Tab-separated table of C-alpha atoms and ligand atoms in Angstrom:
chain	number	residue	atom	x	y	z
A	720	MET	CA	35.210	5.239	17.598
A	721	THR	CA	31.425	5.034	17.837
A	722	THR	CA	28.896	3.965	15.221
A	723	VAL	CA	25.243	4.926	15.573
A	724	SER	CA	22.296	4.426	13.238
A	725	ALA	CA	18.939	6.210	13.073
A	726	PRO	CA	15.888	5.426	10.939
A	727	GLY	CA	14.203	7.370	8.182
A	728	LYS	CA	10.427	7.847	8.182
A	729	VAL	CA	7.284	8.201	6.148
A	730	TYR	CA	4.472	10.591	6.985
A	731	LEU	CA	1.195	8.800	7.519
A	732	PHE	CA	-0.262	12.319	7.681
A	733	GLY	CA	0.542	15.932	8.329
A	734	GLU	CA	3.748	17.131	6.630
A	735	HIS	CA	3.912	20.873	5.941
A	736	ALA	CA	0.907	21.638	8.184
A	737	VAL	CA	3.044	20.506	11.150
A	738	VAL	CA	5.337	23.492	10.524
A	739	TYR	CA	2.404	25.731	11.647
A	740	GLY	CA	1.591	23.791	14.811
A	741	GLU	CA	-0.940	21.350	13.345
A	742	PRO	CA	-0.471	17.712	14.428
A	743	ALA	CA	1.392	15.193	12.249
A	744	VAL	CA	1.980	11.451	12.460
A	745	PRO	CA	5.302	10.314	11.007
A	746	CYS	CA	6.325	6.647	11.286
A	747	ALA	CA	9.942	5.461	11.420
A	748	ILE	CA	10.883	2.882	8.783
A	749	GLU	CA	13.633	0.287	8.555
A	750	LYS	CA	15.882	2.341	6.287
A	751	ARG	CA	18.767	3.738	8.271
A	752	ALA	CA	21.544	6.310	8.150
A	753	THR	CA	24.661	5.142	9.947
A	754	VAL	CA	27.262	7.579	11.243
A	755	THR	CA	30.670	6.679	12.642
A	756	ALA	CA	32.545	9.349	14.614
A	757	GLU	CA	36.153	9.191	15.670
A	758	LEU	CA	37.950	11.886	17.661
A	759	ARG	CA	40.835	13.718	15.991
A	760	GLU	CA	43.794	15.389	17.621
A	761	ASP	CA	43.163	18.684	15.787
A	762	ASP	CA	39.935	20.677	15.408
A	763	HIS	CA	39.291	19.635	11.809
A	764	VAL	CA	36.277	17.718	10.604
A	765	ARG	CA	36.725	15.149	7.869
A	766	VAL	CA	33.537	13.810	6.365
A	767	GLU	CA	33.345	10.743	4.205
A	768	ALA	CA	29.946	9.956	2.754
A	769	ALA	CA	29.762	6.469	1.360
A	770	ASP	CA	26.286	6.882	-0.057
A	771	LEU	CA	23.958	9.824	0.231
A	772	SER	CA	22.699	9.380	-3.315
A	773	LEU	CA	25.742	11.509	-4.008
A	774	ASN	CA	28.045	8.879	-5.472
A	775	GLY	CA	30.039	9.385	-2.287
A	776	PHE	CA	32.447	12.169	-1.363
A	777	VAL	CA	35.179	13.075	1.089
A	778	VAL	CA	35.751	16.562	2.446
A	779	GLU	CA	37.916	17.926	5.240
A	780	TYR	CA	37.451	21.375	6.709
A	781	ALA	CA	38.333	23.550	9.657
A	782	GLY	CA	36.126	26.423	10.764
A	783	THR	CA	33.591	26.567	7.924
A	784	THR	CA	32.206	24.162	5.358
A	785	ASP	CA	32.865	26.595	2.488
A	786	HIS	CA	35.135	24.131	0.747
A	787	ARG	CA	32.954	21.841	-1.302
A	788	PRO	CA	34.038	18.457	-2.619
A	789	ASP	CA	34.258	18.284	-6.385
A	790	VAL	CA	31.569	15.722	-7.148
A	791	ASP	CA	28.999	15.501	-9.871
A	792	VAL	CA	25.840	16.103	-7.861
A	793	PRO	CA	23.404	19.008	-7.669
A	794	GLN	CA	24.915	21.750	-5.515
A	795	PRO	CA	21.808	22.223	-3.325
A	796	LEU	CA	21.894	18.552	-2.354
A	797	LEU	CA	25.562	18.714	-1.529
A	798	ASP	CA	25.123	21.951	0.423
A	799	ALA	CA	22.281	20.350	2.331
A	800	ALA	CA	24.282	17.208	3.138
A	801	MET	CA	27.290	19.185	4.344
A	802	GLY	CA	25.092	21.673	6.175
A	803	TYR	CA	23.322	18.972	8.166
A	804	ILE	CA	26.558	17.205	9.091
A	805	ASP	CA	28.186	20.459	10.136
A	806	ALA	CA	25.139	21.460	12.195
A	807	ALA	CA	25.241	18.054	13.931
A	808	VAL	CA	28.939	18.555	14.759
A	809	GLN	CA	28.198	22.015	16.197
A	810	GLN	CA	25.388	20.636	18.352
A	811	ALA	CA	27.624	17.834	19.659
A	812	ARG	CA	30.469	20.250	20.470
A	813	GLU	CA	28.054	22.514	22.325
A	814	ALA	CA	26.361	19.670	24.219
A	815	ALA	CA	29.693	18.248	25.367
A	816	ASP	CA	31.207	21.680	25.999
A	817	ALA	CA	34.034	20.799	23.624
A	818	PRO	CA	34.105	23.678	21.105
A	819	ASP	CA	37.423	22.616	19.548
A	820	ALA	CA	36.718	18.905	19.159
A	821	GLY	CA	37.657	17.519	15.745
A	822	PHE	CA	36.129	14.408	14.181
A	823	ASP	CA	36.535	11.929	11.392
A	824	ILE	CA	32.984	11.224	10.340
A	825	THR	CA	31.723	8.535	8.018
A	826	VAL	CA	28.150	8.569	6.819
A	827	GLU	CA	26.485	5.618	5.162
A	828	SER	CA	22.850	5.873	4.300
A	829	GLU	CA	20.174	3.614	2.868
A	830	ILE	CA	17.884	6.644	2.715
A	831	PRO	CA	17.965	8.734	-0.452
A	832	LEU	CA	18.694	12.390	0.261
A	833	GLY	CA	15.859	14.908	-0.019
A	834	ALA	CA	13.374	12.228	-1.082
A	835	GLY	CA	10.898	12.634	1.778
A	836	LEU	CA	12.156	9.730	3.867
A	837	GLY	CA	13.841	11.845	6.536
A	838	SER	CA	17.447	11.321	5.465
A	839	SER	CA	18.671	14.595	6.929
A	840	ALA	CA	16.978	13.972	10.277
A	841	ALA	CA	18.460	10.468	10.453
A	842	VAL	CA	21.968	11.752	9.647
A	843	VAL	CA	21.660	14.562	12.190
A	844	VAL	CA	20.296	12.301	14.959
A	845	ALA	CA	22.906	9.581	14.388
A	846	GLY	CA	25.654	12.207	13.943
A	847	ILE	CA	24.952	14.055	17.197
A	848	ASP	CA	24.620	10.794	19.116
A	849	ALA	CA	27.856	9.339	17.697
A	850	ALA	CA	29.836	12.551	18.252
A	851	THR	CA	28.619	13.140	21.834
A	852	ARG	CA	29.326	9.509	22.682
A	853	VAL	CA	32.950	9.688	21.474
A	854	LEU	CA	33.265	12.834	23.576
A	855	GLY	CA	32.080	10.787	26.587
A	856	GLU	CA	28.878	12.861	26.960
A	857	PRO	CA	25.975	10.739	25.684
A	858	LEU	CA	22.637	12.557	25.632
A	859	ASP	CA	19.278	11.295	26.813
A	860	LEU	CA	16.776	10.765	23.994
A	861	ARG	CA	14.775	13.958	24.633
A	862	GLU	CA	17.897	16.142	24.558
A	863	LEU	CA	19.156	14.326	21.468
A	864	ALA	CA	15.835	14.972	19.697
A	865	ASP	CA	15.938	18.637	20.786
A	866	ARG	CA	19.460	19.146	19.532
A	867	ALA	CA	18.714	17.364	16.251
A	868	TYR	CA	15.730	19.677	15.803
A	869	ASN	CA	17.967	22.715	16.473
A	870	ALA	CA	20.347	21.486	13.779
A	871	GLU	CA	17.552	21.034	11.197
A	872	TYR	CA	15.976	24.342	12.160
A	873	GLU	CA	19.255	26.119	11.514
A	874	VAL	CA	19.960	24.464	8.150
A	875	GLN	CA	16.360	24.961	6.987
A	876	ASP	CA	16.394	28.656	7.990
A	877	GLY	CA	13.838	28.243	10.722
A	878	GLN	CA	11.464	26.278	8.478
A	879	ALA	CA	11.434	22.973	10.331
A	880	SER	CA	9.149	21.133	12.707
A	881	ARG	CA	10.193	18.620	15.343
A	882	ALA	CA	8.495	15.786	13.472
A	883	ASP	CA	11.347	14.207	11.493
A	884	THR	CA	13.990	14.460	14.195
A	885	PHE	CA	11.704	13.283	17.040
A	886	CYS	CA	10.508	10.329	14.959
A	887	SER	CA	14.035	9.309	13.969
A	888	THR	CA	15.228	9.533	17.579
A	889	MET	CA	12.340	7.619	19.166
A	890	GLY	CA	11.367	5.187	16.404
A	891	GLY	CA	7.862	3.799	15.896
A	892	ALA	CA	4.908	6.053	15.160
A	893	VAL	CA	4.870	9.447	16.825
A	894	ARG	CA	2.581	12.445	17.112
A	895	VAL	CA	4.037	15.923	16.883
A	896	ALA	CA	2.140	19.179	17.327
A	897	GLY	CA	4.386	22.197	17.874
A	898	ASP	CA	6.665	21.358	20.811
A	899	ASP	CA	4.372	18.582	22.007
A	900	CYS	CA	5.916	15.276	20.905
A	901	THR	CA	4.661	11.843	21.995
A	902	LYS	CA	5.096	8.214	20.984
A	903	LEU	CA	1.993	6.439	19.687
A	904	SER	CA	1.045	2.783	19.950
A	905	THR	CA	-0.245	1.763	16.555
A	906	PRO	CA	-0.785	-1.505	14.781
A	907	THR	CA	1.809	-2.246	12.100
A	908	LEU	CA	0.617	-0.630	8.902
A	909	PRO	CA	1.375	-2.122	5.460
A	910	PHE	CA	3.431	0.721	3.953
A	911	VAL	CA	4.663	0.573	0.381
A	912	VAL	CA	7.040	3.282	-0.847
A	913	GLY	CA	7.607	4.447	-4.433
A	914	PHE	CA	10.634	6.604	-5.260
A	915	ASP	CA	10.998	8.648	-8.463
A	916	GLY	CA	14.778	8.970	-8.079
A	917	GLY	CA	14.461	12.716	-7.491
A	918	ALA	CA	14.579	15.097	-4.582
A	919	GLY	CA	12.897	18.277	-3.424
A	920	ASP	CA	14.465	21.222	-1.626
A	921	THR	CA	12.730	21.127	1.766
A	922	GLY	CA	13.600	24.720	2.705
A	923	LYS	CA	12.241	26.098	-0.587
A	924	LEU	CA	9.094	23.951	-0.515
A	925	VAL	CA	8.285	24.962	3.046
A	926	ALA	CA	8.886	28.612	2.124
A	927	SER	CA	6.531	28.305	-0.868
A	928	VAL	CA	3.740	26.908	1.323
A	929	ARG	CA	4.326	29.694	3.838
A	930	GLU	CA	4.006	32.311	1.110
A	931	LEU	CA	0.796	30.742	-0.185
A	932	ARG	CA	-0.590	30.564	3.333
A	933	ASP	CA	0.281	34.215	3.981
A	934	THR	CA	-1.283	35.304	0.673
A	935	TYR	CA	-4.471	33.255	0.329
A	936	GLU	CA	-7.078	32.346	2.883
A	937	PHE	CA	-7.747	29.080	1.033
A	938	ALA	CA	-4.162	28.019	1.736
A	939	ALA	CA	-4.443	28.799	5.454
A	940	ASP	CA	-7.715	26.830	5.497
A	941	THR	CA	-6.010	23.966	3.644
A	942	VAL	CA	-3.264	23.800	6.261
A	943	GLU	CA	-5.934	23.649	8.983
A	944	ALA	CA	-7.839	20.994	7.041
A	945	ILE	CA	-4.705	18.838	7.006
A	946	GLY	CA	-4.651	19.191	10.806
A	947	ASP	CA	-8.275	17.960	10.908
A	948	ILE	CA	-7.354	14.937	8.787
A	949	VAL	CA	-4.553	14.105	11.204
A	950	SER	CA	-6.839	14.370	14.252
A	951	THR	CA	-9.396	12.078	12.598
A	952	GLY	CA	-6.652	9.590	11.690
A	953	GLU	CA	-5.251	9.704	15.210
A	954	SER	CA	-8.652	8.832	16.712
A	955	LEU	CA	-8.894	5.822	14.389
A	956	LEU	CA	-5.411	4.680	15.431
A	957	ALA	CA	-6.187	5.204	19.127
A	958	GLU	CA	-9.190	2.851	18.888
A	959	ALA	CA	-7.149	0.073	17.246
A	960	ASP	CA	-5.369	-2.680	19.156
A	961	PRO	CA	-1.622	-2.034	18.659
A	962	ASN	CA	-0.835	-5.720	19.128
A	963	SER	CA	-3.135	-7.079	16.421
A	964	GLU	CA	-3.172	-6.875	12.671
A	965	PRO	CA	-5.033	-3.733	11.603
A	966	SER	CA	-8.590	-4.480	10.469
A	967	ASP	CA	-9.634	-4.039	6.828
A	968	GLU	CA	-11.963	-1.292	7.970
A	969	LEU	CA	-9.135	0.632	9.666
A	970	ILE	CA	-6.854	0.357	6.609
A	971	SER	CA	-9.685	1.471	4.363
A	972	GLU	CA	-10.571	4.491	6.538
A	973	LEU	CA	-6.924	5.501	6.935
A	974	GLY	CA	-6.550	5.099	3.159
A	975	ASP	CA	-9.383	7.567	2.523
A	976	LEU	CA	-7.746	10.104	4.817
A	977	ILE	CA	-4.370	9.548	3.134
A	978	ASN	CA	-5.948	10.265	-0.263
A	979	ILE	CA	-7.526	13.484	1.008
A	980	ASN	CA	-4.228	14.494	2.616
A	981	HIS	CA	-2.491	14.070	-0.764
A	982	GLY	CA	-5.134	16.199	-2.469
A	983	LEU	CA	-4.625	18.981	0.062
A	984	LEU	CA	-0.827	18.841	-0.345
A	985	SER	CA	-1.323	19.083	-4.120
A	986	ALA	CA	-3.496	22.148	-3.597
A	987	LEU	CA	-0.586	23.675	-1.677
A	988	GLY	CA	1.614	23.093	-4.726
A	989	VAL	CA	4.067	20.570	-3.297
A	990	SER	CA	3.239	17.538	-5.416
A	991	SER	CA	4.799	16.899	-8.816
A	992	ARG	CA	3.921	15.033	-11.973
A	993	SER	CA	5.999	11.987	-10.997
A	994	LEU	CA	4.584	11.910	-7.455
A	995	ASP	CA	1.025	12.152	-8.811
A	996	THR	CA	1.766	9.411	-11.367
A	997	MET	CA	3.000	7.071	-8.620
A	998	VAL	CA	0.052	7.950	-6.368
A	999	TRP	CA	-2.414	7.051	-9.135
A	1000	ALA	CA	-0.508	3.897	-10.067
A	1001	ALA	CA	-0.726	2.775	-6.435
A	1002	ARG	CA	-4.452	3.539	-6.182
A	1003	GLU	CA	-5.196	1.789	-9.461
A	1004	ALA	CA	-3.266	-1.250	-8.241
A	1005	GLY	CA	-5.622	-1.456	-5.275
A	1006	ALA	CA	-3.810	0.501	-2.565
A	1007	GLU	CA	-6.273	1.739	0.059
A	1008	GLY	CA	-4.638	5.155	-0.067
A	1009	ALA	CA	-1.537	6.877	-1.436
A	1010	LYS	CA	0.110	10.233	-0.845
A	1011	LEU	CA	3.417	11.998	-1.217
A	1012	THR	CA	5.576	11.841	1.891
A	1013	GLY	CA	7.839	14.581	3.225
A	1014	ALA	CA	8.379	17.958	1.650
A	1015	GLY	CA	7.361	16.851	-1.866
A	1016	GLY	CA	8.540	18.358	-5.146
A	1017	GLY	CA	9.846	14.895	-6.094
A	1018	GLY	CA	11.041	11.901	-4.143
A	1019	CYS	CA	8.695	9.399	-2.530
A	1020	ILE	CA	5.082	8.437	-2.115
A	1021	VAL	CA	3.706	6.147	0.557
A	1022	ALA	CA	0.763	3.818	-0.006
A	1023	LEU	CA	-1.180	1.398	2.196
A	1024	ASP	CA	-1.528	-2.056	0.701
A	1025	ARG	CA	-1.338	-5.484	2.314
A	1026	THR	CA	-0.977	-7.205	-1.053
A	1027	ALA	CA	2.031	-7.200	-3.396
A	1028	GLU	CA	0.019	-5.409	-6.126
A	1029	THR	CA	1.081	-1.828	-5.424
A	1030	GLN	CA	4.759	-2.655	-5.279
A	1031	THR	CA	4.549	-4.640	-8.509
A	1032	SER	CA	2.610	-1.928	-10.279
A	1033	LEU	CA	5.030	0.791	-9.124
A	1034	ARG	CA	7.913	-1.271	-10.447
A	1035	TYR	CA	6.435	-0.898	-13.940
A	1036	THR	CA	5.292	2.710	-13.568
A	1037	PRO	CA	7.238	5.117	-15.793
A	1038	GLY	CA	9.192	7.505	-13.604
A	1039	CYS	CA	9.256	5.204	-10.577
A	1040	GLU	CA	12.855	4.209	-9.936
A	1041	ASP	CA	12.397	2.031	-6.887
A	1042	SER	CA	9.587	0.591	-4.826
A	1043	PHE	CA	9.735	-1.343	-1.597
A	1044	ARG	CA	7.739	-2.415	1.413
A	1045	ALA	CA	8.676	-0.256	4.396
A	1046	GLU	CA	8.648	-1.993	7.768
A	1047	LEU	CA	7.930	0.132	10.839
A	1048	ALA	CA	11.221	0.683	12.715
A	1049	THR	CA	10.197	0.190	16.322
A	1050	GLU	CA	13.675	1.167	17.470
A	1051	GLY	CA	14.857	4.735	16.904
A	1052	VAL	CA	18.476	5.784	17.318
A	1053	ARG	CA	20.692	2.794	18.079
A	1054	VAL	CA	24.349	2.280	18.945
A	1055	GLU	CA	25.828	-0.183	16.454
A	1056	ASP	CA	29.395	-0.242	17.706
A	1057	GLU	CA	31.237	1.476	20.567
B	834	MEV	C1	9.822	17.421	5.693
B	834	MEV	O1	10.208	16.036	5.828
B	834	MEV	C2	8.548	17.661	6.444
B	834	MEV	C3	8.069	19.112	6.438
B	834	MEV	O2	6.833	19.131	7.182
B	834	MEV	C4	9.058	20.055	7.089
B	834	MEV	C5	9.201	19.810	8.584
B	834	MEV	O3	8.288	19.315	9.224
B	834	MEV	O4	10.261	20.197	9.110
B	834	MEV	C6	7.764	19.598	5.042
């Protein structure tokens, strides 16, 4: 039996545009998905999800995941959860050359599903790592990140970048542009997250941006403009000392870029009323910047604020279900028990 955890993430900048090769900077946060894998004697897969914002479920299958557990949750969320777990199992079987391996899998997650905090990437990364380890074929981090990306790519019908899976595997802040993925040294940024209790459908949201981009020049320009924001933000981060507190000037400049990034994502149609409400609540409380994080449509915003004001204000903002300070997770995927 092996238990592995992997962190979720927030996007400092660059979601959606990263799908078209523009750079993005996601940062891993101390909210983890934990997957335990145990080998079975048959080729079945039994999945028990203790908490995926799904009230928990158990399902056992052989061959396909067509059988769905009878739980009171939106079908797309359930399909997504099962799809990601199944894709992780397939990647692990392939990597270990064990096509008939069966597993008992338990998933526990502190990361709400589909909320923009990288829950699926964390489950896939931890799942592949746990399953390959019980098969006696642990992967190096680059291969793990590659295989996790393949799994997301498949479930999201080819509409995925390497950003979420690379960030969850490596931890810390990373830069992703197409296939070029690197770790960044950044000072610790004061992230505050607000969550509206909802979720967006990543595949659909990415497809809607693609359609807009294919139809209107403004949308293609907007995607490129997001890339420019990211490059500017990266230069600011590169000049900062990673071992010191970020200066007020840096936080303020990053905040401006974050605000512009949110505006551009809104123009691409991926914000929502509740996300905008939380973004404005954060700004009015004194956050240096606030934007949606992840695919959008609902879920989470991320703000920069050293003080407690943003978190307090979000707590009293109608439509905000939870708010918390998100610590940078310097460690990515991690074996918890073997
Ligand atoms: C989803 O967390 C981030 C998107 O950019 C999709 C992706 O990069 O795979 C919207």
